Amino acid sequence: MVDKITSLAEYFQKYQESVADPEGFWGKIAESHYWHKKWDRVVDWRFSGPGAPDVKWFVNGKLNITENIFERNMFMRKDQVALIWEPNDPCDPVVHITYGELFDRVKQFANALKNIGVEKGDRVAIYLPMVPELAVAMLACARIGAIHSIVFAGFSATALSDRIIDASAKVVITSDGAYRGAKSIDLKSIVDEAVEKCPSIQKTVVLKHTGDEIKFDAKRDVWWSDLIEGVSTENTATEMDAEDILFILYTSGSTGKPKGVVHTTAGYMVYAEYTFKNVFQYNEGDMYWCTADIGWVTGHSYIVYGPLLTGATSIMFEGIPTFPDAGRFWQTIDKYKVTHFYTAPTAIRALLAQGDKWVTKQDLSSLKVLGTVGEPINEEAWRWYHDLVGKGKCPIVDTWWQTETGGIMISPLAGLTPTKPSLATLPLPGIQPILVDPEGKELKGNGVEGILCIKYPWPGMLRTTYGDHPRCFQTYFSAFPNLYLTGDGAKRDEEGYYRIIGRIDDVINVSGHRIGTAEVEDAINQHPKVVESAVVGYPHEIKGVGIYAYVICDDLTDDEMNTIEDEIRATVTKFIGAIAKPDKIQIVHGLPKTRSGKIMRRILRKIGEGDATNLGDTSTLLDPGVVDEIIAGAKVEVKR
Ligand code: WT7
């Protein structure tokens, strides 16, 4: 297979090449793609100066990413299965879609989108459960040059409308409902509520999935099946510039509303394919399963784009790990003879807690490679995954990356890089990490710990934050000149291996989902009884990080006191979604503030960690007494 590294020595050699001559390195990789017109320059970039960041890859190249999935491979893959859909309920029929069938469905839906007025550059919001049509919809957008903005279907109406408004999307694609284990969720009514606030929306496309009854607005809504009825499957891909936007994906930061991270066509394509092949060491005939939702970047890059560009068979799973029982993942691996399995540490911890029997009952001998993503994996979970799931014979790729990076950045190459539990190990070729201290001074050599930055562009990196370029500079490029700031702390050990320690900003990774504490506070503050709140992460056995909210309320009666926690949780669910619901809520009379009014979150974090032995200097607090009150009423056991 083109561009696949096959030994550790070759990795080191390629890495050297990629640093010495990045243009030569990436140019050679991009040769294997299908271009209408090749690029003039491989990269043109600036992380500082007027209008920064200004990053362009494959300058003036012309292409379409779907031609690289379909036309490029069709002669050999027409009858090969591209997607296997495993439904929520294992008793329901499985769906196999070949490359040929997927191609036809994408072209037909692309034509259908054109028929309702979607043009190149228009934004299309997609709010769908994990059904094959989600992949069809995103690829159809890419086919005609429309920009997809996929919103995870667990987000609330408010969160959805915020994202639709920010991108001024013309169309939203949804379904009547979604299944989640034993529950079914009325997606359409969430979309109806959201769209009321979105004047840019001209059409809502509705896929019939659960068959539940829904409200239907004949002027605005159109059934997916009606939209494609009689529509041709002939479609010529729209020519895109290398730097035309492929998609927007919203993600949380330390301040304000979620940002629309922008990825462009050629660089993202080259990076998604290259990293997929190399990290997973994918081979022809392998059976690949990533359990993420396509609503997150992992699903974009490693369920859809990376695997399909490579010509792999990718499994799409609609359900949850514990339905109908805690054996679902292992049964599904057995059912399809999965060779490559990619999931989140939080799922591993949750299943570990259910006991070994679910795993040992199943035949997992097909497995060759295991992967993790989204948060640090603790050693216990790593060992269980390695020893029990992988029977000690499958390398684990602990893949560090971000929505902004587009693809995996630091990770072992499966079976080539010797691994160590909970270390993401080495940067991929083309990636130049650097650790700095808070003043921005480079920490050289090994055995150092600092703030993780990247000092050279890579093809998959974000180009801007949608509609607000200065915010992109401010967030990622202003802390240290000429460096991309990841927001993570990391340690480089004696061998040069990276261990990702976690976020250094007010972002938390809850069950691998990225949440801004400021966003949760804003949501909590919407409750009429709430005066002020402060949210921090605290160690949680399954979720990795749990959400701890300290909340000041107006005077509450005893009755109100009994219901306030549930009401606050409901408020957060309404404004963001259930994934951001606080695990612990402590009603307090005051928050530890400095005389200038800044909340000292460090103290709240320490208390959440259950350790008040070393709170540091509290003398600058306006009222040091509040700290004792908070410790006394803490929702976790606190050592003093
Ligand atoms: C943040 C990015 C990457 C796709 C899913 C998450 C954390 C990610 C790891 C890992 C330790 C990790 C970081 C990062 N993270 N992978 N292997 N080890 N931490 O994407 O939602 O943009 O979140 O997830 O803190 O900054 P995301």
Coordinates of C-alpha atoms and ligand atoms in Angstrom, one line a residue, residues 251 297-298 373-376 398-404 488 500 503 509 514, ligand 1:
T251 CA -15.9 22.4 19.8
V297 CA -14.2 14.5 15.0
T298 CA -13.1 10.9 15.6
V373 CA -8.7 8.1 21.9
G374 CA -10.1 11.2 23.6
E375 CA -8.6 11.2 27.1
P376 CA -5.7 9.8 28.9
D398 CA -3.0 5.5 22.3
T399 CA -3.8 8.2 19.8
W400 CA -3.5 11.8 20.9
W401 CA -5.1 14.5 18.8
Q402 CA -7.9 17.1 18.7
T403 CA -10.8 18.4 16.7
E404 CA -8.4 21.2 15.6
D488 CA -2.7 20.2 26.9
I500 CA -0.4 13.6 27.7
R503 CA -5.9 20.2 29.7
N509 CA -12.8 15.8 29.1
R514 CA -14.9 18.0 25.5
Ligands
WT7_1 C1 -8.6 16.8 23.7 C2 -9.2 17.0 22.4 C3 -9.1 13.5 19.4 C4 -10.4 13.1 19.0 C5 -11.4 13.1 20.2 C6 -11.2 14.2 21.2 C7 -7.7 15.0 24.9 C8 -7.4 13.3 23.1 C9 -6.0 11.9 24.0 C10 -5.1 10.9 24.4 C11 -4.8 12.0 26.4 C12 -6.3 12.9 24.9 C13 -6.8 16.1 25.0 C14 -7.1 16.9 23.8 N1 -7.1 13.8 24.3 N2 -6.7 12.2 22.9 N3 -4.8 9.9 23.6 N4 -4.5 11.0 25.6 N5 -5.7 13.0 26.1 O1 -11.1 15.4 20.5 O2 -12.9 16.7 21.6 O3 -11.2 17.9 20.3 O4 -10.6 16.8 22.5 O5 -8.8 15.4 24.1 O6 -7.0 16.8 26.2 O7 -6.8 18.3 23.9 P1 -11.5 16.8 21.2

